[in-house]
PDB file of C-alpha atoms and ligand atoms in Angstrom:
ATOM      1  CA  UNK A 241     136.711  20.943 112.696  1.00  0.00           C
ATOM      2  CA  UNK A 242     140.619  20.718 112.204  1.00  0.00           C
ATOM      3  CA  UNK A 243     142.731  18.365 114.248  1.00  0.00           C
ATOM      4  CA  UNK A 244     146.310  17.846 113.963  1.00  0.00           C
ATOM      5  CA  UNK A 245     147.887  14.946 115.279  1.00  0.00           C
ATOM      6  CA  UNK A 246     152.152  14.199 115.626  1.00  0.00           C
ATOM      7  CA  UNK A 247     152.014  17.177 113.121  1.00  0.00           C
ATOM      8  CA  UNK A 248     156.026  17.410 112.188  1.00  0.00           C
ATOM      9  CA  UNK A 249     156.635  19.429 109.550  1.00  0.00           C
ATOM     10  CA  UNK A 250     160.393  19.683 107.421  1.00  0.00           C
ATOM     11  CA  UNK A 251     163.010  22.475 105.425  1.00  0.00           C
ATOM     12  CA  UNK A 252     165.025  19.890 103.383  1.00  0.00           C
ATOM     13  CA  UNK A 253     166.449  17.422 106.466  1.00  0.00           C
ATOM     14  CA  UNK A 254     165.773  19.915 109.418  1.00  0.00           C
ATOM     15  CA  UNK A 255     162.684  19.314 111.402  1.00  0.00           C
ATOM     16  CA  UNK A 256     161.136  22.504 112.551  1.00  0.00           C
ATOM     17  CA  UNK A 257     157.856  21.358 114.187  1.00  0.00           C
ATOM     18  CA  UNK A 258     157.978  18.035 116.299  1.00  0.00           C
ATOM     19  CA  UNK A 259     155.098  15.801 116.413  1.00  0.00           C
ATOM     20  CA  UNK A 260     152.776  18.778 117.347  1.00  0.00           C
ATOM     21  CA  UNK A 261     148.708  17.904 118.710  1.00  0.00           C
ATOM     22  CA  UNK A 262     146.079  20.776 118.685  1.00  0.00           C
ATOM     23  CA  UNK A 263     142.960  21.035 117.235  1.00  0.00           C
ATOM     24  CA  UNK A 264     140.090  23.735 116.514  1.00  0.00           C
ATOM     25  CA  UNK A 265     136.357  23.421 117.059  1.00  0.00           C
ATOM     26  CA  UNK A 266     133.896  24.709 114.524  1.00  0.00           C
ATOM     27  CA  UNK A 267     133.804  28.568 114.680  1.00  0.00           C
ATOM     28  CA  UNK A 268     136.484  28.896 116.930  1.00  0.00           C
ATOM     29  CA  UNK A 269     139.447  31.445 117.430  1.00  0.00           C
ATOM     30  CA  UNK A 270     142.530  29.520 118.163  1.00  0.00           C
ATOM     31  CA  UNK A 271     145.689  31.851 119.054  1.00  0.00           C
ATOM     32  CA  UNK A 272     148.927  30.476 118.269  1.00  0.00           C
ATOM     33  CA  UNK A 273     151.785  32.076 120.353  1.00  0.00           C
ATOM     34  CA  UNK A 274     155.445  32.217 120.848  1.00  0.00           C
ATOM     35  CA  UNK A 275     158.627  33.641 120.334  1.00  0.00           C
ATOM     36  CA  UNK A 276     160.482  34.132 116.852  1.00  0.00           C
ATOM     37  CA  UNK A 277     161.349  30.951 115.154  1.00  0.00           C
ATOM     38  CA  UNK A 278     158.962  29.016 117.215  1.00  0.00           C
ATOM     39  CA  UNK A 279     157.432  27.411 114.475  1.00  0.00           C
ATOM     40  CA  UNK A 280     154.279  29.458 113.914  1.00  0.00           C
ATOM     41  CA  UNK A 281     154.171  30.001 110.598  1.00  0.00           C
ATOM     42  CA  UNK A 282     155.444  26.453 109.674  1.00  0.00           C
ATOM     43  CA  UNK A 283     152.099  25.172 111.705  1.00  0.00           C
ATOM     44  CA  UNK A 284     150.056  26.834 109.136  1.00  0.00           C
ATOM     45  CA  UNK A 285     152.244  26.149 106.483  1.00  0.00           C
ATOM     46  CA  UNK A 286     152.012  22.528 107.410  1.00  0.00           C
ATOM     47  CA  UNK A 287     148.281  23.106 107.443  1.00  0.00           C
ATOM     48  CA  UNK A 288     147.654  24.429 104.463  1.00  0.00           C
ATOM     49  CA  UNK A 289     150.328  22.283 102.341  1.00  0.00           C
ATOM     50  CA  UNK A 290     153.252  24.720 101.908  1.00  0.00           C
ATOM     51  CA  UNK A 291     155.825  22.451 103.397  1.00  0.00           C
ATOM     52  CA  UNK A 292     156.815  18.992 103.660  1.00  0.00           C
ATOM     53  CA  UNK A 293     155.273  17.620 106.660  1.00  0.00           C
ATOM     54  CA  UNK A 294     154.375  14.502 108.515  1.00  0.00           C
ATOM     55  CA  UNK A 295     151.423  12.996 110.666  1.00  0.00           C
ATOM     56  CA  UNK A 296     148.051  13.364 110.389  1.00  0.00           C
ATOM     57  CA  UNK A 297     145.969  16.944 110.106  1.00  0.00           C
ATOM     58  CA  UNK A 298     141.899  16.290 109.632  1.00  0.00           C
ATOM     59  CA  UNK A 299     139.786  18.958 108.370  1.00  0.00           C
ATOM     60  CA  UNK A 300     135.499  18.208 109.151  1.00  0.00           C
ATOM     61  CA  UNK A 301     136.611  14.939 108.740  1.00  0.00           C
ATOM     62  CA  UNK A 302     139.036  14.278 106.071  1.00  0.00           C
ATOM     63  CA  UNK A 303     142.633  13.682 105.943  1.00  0.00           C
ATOM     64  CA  UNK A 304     144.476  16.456 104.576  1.00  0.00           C
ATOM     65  CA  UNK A 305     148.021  16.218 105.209  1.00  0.00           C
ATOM     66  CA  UNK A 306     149.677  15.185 101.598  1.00  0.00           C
ATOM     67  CA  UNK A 307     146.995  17.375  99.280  1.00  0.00           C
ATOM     68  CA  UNK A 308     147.804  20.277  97.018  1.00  0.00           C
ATOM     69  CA  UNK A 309     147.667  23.871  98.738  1.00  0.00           C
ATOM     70  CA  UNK A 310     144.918  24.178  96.335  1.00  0.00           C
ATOM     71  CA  UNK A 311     142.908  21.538  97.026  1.00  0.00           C
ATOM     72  CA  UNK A 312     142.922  22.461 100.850  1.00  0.00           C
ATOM     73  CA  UNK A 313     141.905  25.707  99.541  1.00  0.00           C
ATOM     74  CA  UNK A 314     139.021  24.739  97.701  1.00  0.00           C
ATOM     75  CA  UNK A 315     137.887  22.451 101.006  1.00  0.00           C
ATOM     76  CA  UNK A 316     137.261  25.632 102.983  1.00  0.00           C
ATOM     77  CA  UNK A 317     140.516  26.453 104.422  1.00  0.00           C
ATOM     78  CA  UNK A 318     142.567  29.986 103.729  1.00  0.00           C
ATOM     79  CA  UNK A 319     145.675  30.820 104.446  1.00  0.00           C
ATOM     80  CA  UNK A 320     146.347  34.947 104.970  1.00  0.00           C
ATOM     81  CA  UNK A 321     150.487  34.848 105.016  1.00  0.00           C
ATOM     82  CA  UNK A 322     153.151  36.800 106.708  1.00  0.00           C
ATOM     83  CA  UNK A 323     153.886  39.834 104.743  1.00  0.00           C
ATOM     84  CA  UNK A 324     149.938  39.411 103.129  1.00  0.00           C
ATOM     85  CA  UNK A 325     150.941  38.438  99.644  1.00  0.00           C
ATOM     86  CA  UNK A 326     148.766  40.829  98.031  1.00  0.00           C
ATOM     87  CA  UNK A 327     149.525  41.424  94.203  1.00  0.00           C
ATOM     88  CA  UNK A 328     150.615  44.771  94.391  1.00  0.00           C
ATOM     89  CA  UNK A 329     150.243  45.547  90.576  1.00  0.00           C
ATOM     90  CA  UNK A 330     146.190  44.543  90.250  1.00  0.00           C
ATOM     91  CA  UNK A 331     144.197  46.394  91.563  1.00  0.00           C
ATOM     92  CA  UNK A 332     141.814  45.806  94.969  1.00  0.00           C
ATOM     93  CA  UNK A 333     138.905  44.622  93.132  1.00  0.00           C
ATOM     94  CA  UNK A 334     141.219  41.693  90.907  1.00  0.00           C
ATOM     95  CA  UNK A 335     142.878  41.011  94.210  1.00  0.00           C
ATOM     96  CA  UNK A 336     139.630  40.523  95.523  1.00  0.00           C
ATOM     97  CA  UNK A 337     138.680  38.350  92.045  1.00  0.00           C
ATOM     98  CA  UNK A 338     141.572  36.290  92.664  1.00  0.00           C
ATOM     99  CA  UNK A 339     140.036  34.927  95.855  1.00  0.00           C
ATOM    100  CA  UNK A 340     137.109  33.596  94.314  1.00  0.00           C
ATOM    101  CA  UNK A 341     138.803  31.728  91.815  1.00  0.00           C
ATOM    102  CA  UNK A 342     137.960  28.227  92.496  1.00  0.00           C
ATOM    103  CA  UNK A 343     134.526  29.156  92.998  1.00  0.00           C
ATOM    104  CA  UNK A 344     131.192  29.321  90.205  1.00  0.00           C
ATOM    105  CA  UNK A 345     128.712  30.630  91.797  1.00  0.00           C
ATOM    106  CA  UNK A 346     128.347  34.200  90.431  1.00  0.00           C
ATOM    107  CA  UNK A 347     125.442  35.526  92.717  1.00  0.00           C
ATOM    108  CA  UNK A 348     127.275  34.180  95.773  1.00  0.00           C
ATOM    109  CA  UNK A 349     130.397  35.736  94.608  1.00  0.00           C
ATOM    110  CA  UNK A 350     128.764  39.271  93.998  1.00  0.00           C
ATOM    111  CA  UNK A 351     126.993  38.789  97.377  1.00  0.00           C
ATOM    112  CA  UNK A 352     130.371  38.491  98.891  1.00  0.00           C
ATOM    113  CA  UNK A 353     131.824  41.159  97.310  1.00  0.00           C
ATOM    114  CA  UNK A 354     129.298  43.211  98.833  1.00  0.00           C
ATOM    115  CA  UNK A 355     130.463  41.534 102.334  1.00  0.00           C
ATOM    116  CA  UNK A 356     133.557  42.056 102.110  1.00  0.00           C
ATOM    117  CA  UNK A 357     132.968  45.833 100.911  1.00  0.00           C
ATOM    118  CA  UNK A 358     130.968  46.516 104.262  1.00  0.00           C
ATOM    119  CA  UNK A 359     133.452  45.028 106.298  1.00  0.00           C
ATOM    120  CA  UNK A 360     135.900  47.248 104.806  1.00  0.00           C
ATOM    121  CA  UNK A 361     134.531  50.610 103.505  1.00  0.00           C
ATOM    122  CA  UNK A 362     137.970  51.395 102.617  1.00  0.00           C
ATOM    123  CA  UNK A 363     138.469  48.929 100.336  1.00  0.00           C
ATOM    124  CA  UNK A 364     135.608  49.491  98.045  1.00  0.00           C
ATOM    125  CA  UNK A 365     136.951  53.202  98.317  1.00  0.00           C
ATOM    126  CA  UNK A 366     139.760  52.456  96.549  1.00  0.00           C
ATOM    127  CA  UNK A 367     138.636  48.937  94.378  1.00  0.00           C
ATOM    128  CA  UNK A 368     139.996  50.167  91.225  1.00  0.00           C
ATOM    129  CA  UNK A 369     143.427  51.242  93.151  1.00  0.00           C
ATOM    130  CA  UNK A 370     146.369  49.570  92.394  1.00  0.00           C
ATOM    131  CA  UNK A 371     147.030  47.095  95.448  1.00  0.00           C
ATOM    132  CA  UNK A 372     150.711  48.608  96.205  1.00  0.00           C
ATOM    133  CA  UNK A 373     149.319  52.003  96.839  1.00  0.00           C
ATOM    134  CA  UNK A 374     147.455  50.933  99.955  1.00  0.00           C
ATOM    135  CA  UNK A 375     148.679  51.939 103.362  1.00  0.00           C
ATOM    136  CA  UNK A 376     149.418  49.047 105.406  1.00  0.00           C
ATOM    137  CA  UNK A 377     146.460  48.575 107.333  1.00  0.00           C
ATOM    138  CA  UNK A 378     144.423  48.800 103.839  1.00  0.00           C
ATOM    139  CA  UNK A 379     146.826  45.926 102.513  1.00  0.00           C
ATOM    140  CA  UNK A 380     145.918  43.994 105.826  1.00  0.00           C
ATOM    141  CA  UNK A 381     142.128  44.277 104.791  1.00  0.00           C
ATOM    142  CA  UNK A 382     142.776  43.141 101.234  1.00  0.00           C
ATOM    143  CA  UNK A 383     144.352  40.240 102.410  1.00  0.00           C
ATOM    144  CA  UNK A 384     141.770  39.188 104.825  1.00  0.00           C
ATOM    145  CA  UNK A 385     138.935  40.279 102.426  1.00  0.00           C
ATOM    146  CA  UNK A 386     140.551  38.243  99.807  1.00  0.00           C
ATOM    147  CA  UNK A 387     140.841  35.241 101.797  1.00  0.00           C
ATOM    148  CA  UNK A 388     136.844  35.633 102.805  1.00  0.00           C
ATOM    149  CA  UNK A 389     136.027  35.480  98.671  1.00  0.00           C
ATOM    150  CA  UNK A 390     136.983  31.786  98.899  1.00  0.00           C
ATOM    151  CA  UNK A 391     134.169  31.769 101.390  1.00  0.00           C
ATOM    152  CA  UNK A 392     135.807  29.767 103.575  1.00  0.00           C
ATOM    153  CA  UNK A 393     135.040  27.451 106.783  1.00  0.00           C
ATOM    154  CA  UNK A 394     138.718  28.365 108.113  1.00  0.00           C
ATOM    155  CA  UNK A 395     140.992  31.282 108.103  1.00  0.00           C
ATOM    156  CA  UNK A 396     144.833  30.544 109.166  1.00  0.00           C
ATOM    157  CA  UNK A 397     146.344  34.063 110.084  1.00  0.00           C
ATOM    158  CA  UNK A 398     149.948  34.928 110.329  1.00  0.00           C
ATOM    159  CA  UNK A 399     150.226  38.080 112.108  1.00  0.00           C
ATOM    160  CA  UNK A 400     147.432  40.256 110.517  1.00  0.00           C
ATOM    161  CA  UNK A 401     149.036  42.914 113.343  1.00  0.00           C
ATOM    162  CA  UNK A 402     152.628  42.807 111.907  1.00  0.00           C
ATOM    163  CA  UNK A 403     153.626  46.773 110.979  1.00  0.00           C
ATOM    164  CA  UNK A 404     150.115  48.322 112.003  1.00  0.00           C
ATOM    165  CA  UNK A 405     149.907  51.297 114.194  1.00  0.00           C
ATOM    166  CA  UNK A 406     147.951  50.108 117.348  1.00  0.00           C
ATOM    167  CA  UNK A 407     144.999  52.261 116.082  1.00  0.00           C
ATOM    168  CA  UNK A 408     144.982  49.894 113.258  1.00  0.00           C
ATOM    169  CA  UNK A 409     145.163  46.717 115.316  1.00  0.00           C
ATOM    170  CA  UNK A 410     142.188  47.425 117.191  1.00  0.00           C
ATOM    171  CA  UNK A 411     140.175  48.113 114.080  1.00  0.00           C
ATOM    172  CA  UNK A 412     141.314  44.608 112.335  1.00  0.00           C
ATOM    173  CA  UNK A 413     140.845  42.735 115.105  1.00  0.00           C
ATOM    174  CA  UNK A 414     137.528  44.337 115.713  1.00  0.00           C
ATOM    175  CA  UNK A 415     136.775  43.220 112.128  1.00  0.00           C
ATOM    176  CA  UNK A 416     138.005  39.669 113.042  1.00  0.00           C
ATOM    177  CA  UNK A 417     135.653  38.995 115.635  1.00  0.00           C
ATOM    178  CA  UNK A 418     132.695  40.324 113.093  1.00  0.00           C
ATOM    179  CA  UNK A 419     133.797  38.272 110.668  1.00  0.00           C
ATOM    180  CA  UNK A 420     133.669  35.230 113.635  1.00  0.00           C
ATOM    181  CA  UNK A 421     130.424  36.042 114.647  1.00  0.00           C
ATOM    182  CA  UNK A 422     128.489  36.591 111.413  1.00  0.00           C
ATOM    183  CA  UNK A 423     129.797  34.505 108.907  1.00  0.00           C
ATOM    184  CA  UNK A 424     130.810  31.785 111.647  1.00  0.00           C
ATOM    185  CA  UNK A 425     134.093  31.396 109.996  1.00  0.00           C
ATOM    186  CA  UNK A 426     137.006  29.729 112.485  1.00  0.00           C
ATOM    187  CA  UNK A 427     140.405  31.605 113.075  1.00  0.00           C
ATOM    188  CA  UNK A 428     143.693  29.982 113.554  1.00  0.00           C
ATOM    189  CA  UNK A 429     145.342  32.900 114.423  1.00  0.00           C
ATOM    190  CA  UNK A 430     149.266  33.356 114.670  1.00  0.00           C
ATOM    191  CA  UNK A 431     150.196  36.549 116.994  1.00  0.00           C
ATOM    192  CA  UNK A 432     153.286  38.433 118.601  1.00  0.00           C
ATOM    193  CA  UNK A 433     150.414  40.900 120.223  1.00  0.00           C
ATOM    194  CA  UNK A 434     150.023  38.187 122.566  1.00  0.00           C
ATOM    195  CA  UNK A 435     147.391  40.105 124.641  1.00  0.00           C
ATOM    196  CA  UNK A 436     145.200  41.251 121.974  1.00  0.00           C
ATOM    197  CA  UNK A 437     145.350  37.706 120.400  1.00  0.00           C
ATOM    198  CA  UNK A 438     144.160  36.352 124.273  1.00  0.00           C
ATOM    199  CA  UNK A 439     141.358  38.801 124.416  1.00  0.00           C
ATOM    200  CA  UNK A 440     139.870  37.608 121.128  1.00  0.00           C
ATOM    201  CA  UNK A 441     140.708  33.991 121.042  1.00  0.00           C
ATOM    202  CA  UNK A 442     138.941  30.967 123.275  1.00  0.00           C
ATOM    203  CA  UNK A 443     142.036  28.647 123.610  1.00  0.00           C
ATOM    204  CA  UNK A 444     145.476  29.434 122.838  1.00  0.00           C
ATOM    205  CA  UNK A 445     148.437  27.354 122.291  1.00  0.00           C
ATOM    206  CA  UNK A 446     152.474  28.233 122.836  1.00  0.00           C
ATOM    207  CA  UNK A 447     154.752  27.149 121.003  1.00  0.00           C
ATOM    208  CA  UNK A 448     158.419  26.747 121.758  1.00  0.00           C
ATOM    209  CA  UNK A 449     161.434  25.540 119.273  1.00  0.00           C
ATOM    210  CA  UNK A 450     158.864  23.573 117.273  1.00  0.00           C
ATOM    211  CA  UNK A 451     156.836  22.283 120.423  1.00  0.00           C
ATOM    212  CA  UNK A 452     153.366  23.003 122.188  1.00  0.00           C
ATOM    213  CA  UNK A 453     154.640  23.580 125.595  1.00  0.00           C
ATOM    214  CA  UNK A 454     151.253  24.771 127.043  1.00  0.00           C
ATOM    215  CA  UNK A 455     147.892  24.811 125.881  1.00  0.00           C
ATOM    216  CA  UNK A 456     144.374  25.858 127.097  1.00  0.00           C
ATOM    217  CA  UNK A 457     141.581  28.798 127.357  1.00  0.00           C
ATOM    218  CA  UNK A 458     142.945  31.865 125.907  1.00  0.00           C
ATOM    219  CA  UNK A 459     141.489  33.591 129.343  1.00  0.00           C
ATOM    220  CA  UNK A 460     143.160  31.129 132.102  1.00  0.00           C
ATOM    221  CA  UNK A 461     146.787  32.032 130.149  1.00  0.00           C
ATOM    222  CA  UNK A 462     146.645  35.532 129.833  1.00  0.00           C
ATOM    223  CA  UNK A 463     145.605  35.852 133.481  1.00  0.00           C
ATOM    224  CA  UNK A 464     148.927  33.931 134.592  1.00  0.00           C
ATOM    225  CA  UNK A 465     151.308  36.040 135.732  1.00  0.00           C
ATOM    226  CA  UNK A 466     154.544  33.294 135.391  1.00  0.00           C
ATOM    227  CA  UNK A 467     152.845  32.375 131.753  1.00  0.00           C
ATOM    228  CA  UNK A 468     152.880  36.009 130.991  1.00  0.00           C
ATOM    229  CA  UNK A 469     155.938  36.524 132.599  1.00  0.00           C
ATOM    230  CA  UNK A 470     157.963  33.639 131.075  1.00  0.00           C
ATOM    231  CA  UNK A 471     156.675  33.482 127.761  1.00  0.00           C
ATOM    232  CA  UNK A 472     154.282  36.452 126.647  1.00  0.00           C
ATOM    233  CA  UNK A 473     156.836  39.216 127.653  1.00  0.00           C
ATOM    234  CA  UNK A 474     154.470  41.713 129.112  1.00  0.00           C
TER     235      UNK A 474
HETATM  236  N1  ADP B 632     162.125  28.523 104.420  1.00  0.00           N
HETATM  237  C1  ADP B 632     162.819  28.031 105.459  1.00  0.00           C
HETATM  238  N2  ADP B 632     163.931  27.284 105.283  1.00  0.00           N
HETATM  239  C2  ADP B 632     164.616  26.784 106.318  1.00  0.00           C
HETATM  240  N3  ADP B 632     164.275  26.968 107.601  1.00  0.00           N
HETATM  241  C3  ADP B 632     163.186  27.688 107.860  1.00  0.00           C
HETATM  242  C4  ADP B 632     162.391  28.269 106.802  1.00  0.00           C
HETATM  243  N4  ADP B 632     161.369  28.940 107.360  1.00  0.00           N
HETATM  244  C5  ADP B 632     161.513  28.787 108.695  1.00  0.00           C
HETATM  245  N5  ADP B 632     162.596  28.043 108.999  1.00  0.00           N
HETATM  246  C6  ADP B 632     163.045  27.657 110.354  1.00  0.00           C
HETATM  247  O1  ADP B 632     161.993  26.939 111.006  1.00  0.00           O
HETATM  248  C7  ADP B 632     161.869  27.359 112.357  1.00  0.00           C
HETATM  249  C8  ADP B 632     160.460  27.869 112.607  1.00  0.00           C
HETATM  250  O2  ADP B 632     160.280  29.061 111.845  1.00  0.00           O
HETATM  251  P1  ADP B 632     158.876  29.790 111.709  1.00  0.00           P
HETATM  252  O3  ADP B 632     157.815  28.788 111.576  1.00  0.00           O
HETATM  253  O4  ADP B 632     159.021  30.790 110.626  1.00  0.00           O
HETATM  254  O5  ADP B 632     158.769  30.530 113.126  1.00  0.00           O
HETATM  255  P2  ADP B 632     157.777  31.683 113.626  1.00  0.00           P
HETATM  256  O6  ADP B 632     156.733  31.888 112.589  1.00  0.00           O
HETATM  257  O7  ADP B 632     157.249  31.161 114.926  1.00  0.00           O
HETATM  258  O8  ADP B 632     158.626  32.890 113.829  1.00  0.00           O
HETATM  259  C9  ADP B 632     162.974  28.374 112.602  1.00  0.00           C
HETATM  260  O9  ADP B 632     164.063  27.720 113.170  1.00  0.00           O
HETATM  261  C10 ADP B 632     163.277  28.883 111.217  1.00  0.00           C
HETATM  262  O10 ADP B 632     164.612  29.305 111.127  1.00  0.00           O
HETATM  263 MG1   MG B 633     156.258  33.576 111.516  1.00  0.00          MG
END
């Protein structure tokens, strides 16, 4: 479903990511790992068109390094950022609307809303709530749920964990792998919870200084105790 090939990806003349391969099958979770700086969230930057980058990425076919963030969007694929980027002055339910903005299909859109409203009980709780007001873990949700309104075929994640209590973790990622299963949606995932990104993903990938230095099923990785050791820090 998405493969990226030589994937290098630029911040004016520094090259963070170096020639890069990985790829994702339909329906997948993918984990991204590594340390700080790694290049993580330039991956999915280069991905989804934030930054300048060069090679080749495919999504279900087609090229897609070189299109507008938007475009990429409206082919299936959304992007839930480091820090969320939630608008913090509309409420939960324009949030929400916000996702479903390149979209026309009203029915579809309520029947998401109604998806994305199960998922998260909490959310629909507080739809008319200002988006700032939310606790952390509520802010998490909104970003996810927004993402889901574009009804998408791929979700990149930057560290949905960041600043959760671990109660909280266990919940989202819960969610995740609901989300997998029923709506068959695919999940790049970006994680410094290392372990909990193993336990849900099938294949991981590390990255270090801008390079895949080992790749393979998410189980075979977090049972090695020198891989763990080296690079997981636990
Ligand atoms: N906006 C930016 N401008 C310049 N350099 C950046 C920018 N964002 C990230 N970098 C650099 O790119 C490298 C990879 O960063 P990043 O992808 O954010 O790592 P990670 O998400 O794995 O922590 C780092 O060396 C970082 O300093
Ligand atoms: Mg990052």
């Amino acid at each position: 479903m998405l493969e990226a090939r030589g994937l290098s990806a630029y911040y004016g003349e520094t090259e963070a990511l170096h020639a890069i391969d990985f790829g994702l099958a339909e329906g997948a979770i993918v984990t991204l790992l590594g340390a700080n700086g790694a290049g993580k969230t330039t991956t999915l930057r280069a991905i989804s068109g934030m930054v300048r980058a060069s090679g080749e990425v495919f999504f279900a076919g087609k090229p897609i390094l070189g299109r507008a963030s938007e475009e990429i969007a409206r082919l299936g694929i959304a992007h839930v950022p480091e820090g969320r980027g939630t608008f913090v002055r509309m409420s939960v339910e324009e949030n929400l609307q916000l996702g479903a903005m390149t979209r026309r299909d009203r029915a579809g859109i309520a029947r998401d809303f109604e998806k994305v409203y199960a998922q998260f009980p909490r959310l629909y709780d507080r739809r008319r709530q200002q988006a700032g007001t939310l606790s952390g873990g509520e802010q998490q949700m909104l970003a996810i749920g927004r993402a889901l309104m574009l009804r998408p075929r791929l979700m990149l994640l930057d560290e949905p964990s960041f600043g959760l209590a671990p109660r909280l973790v266990e919940e989202l990622f819960a969610s995740l792998k609901d989300l997998n299963r029923e709506l068959g949606v695919a999940m790049l995932i970006v994680e410094q919870n290392a372990a909990l990104a193993l336990d849900l993903a099938q294949e991981a990938y590390l990255l270090e200084t801008g390079r895949i230095v080992l790749s393979g099923p998410a189980r075979l990785i977090g049972a090695d105790e020198n891989v763990r050791r080296s690079y997981l820090g636990y």
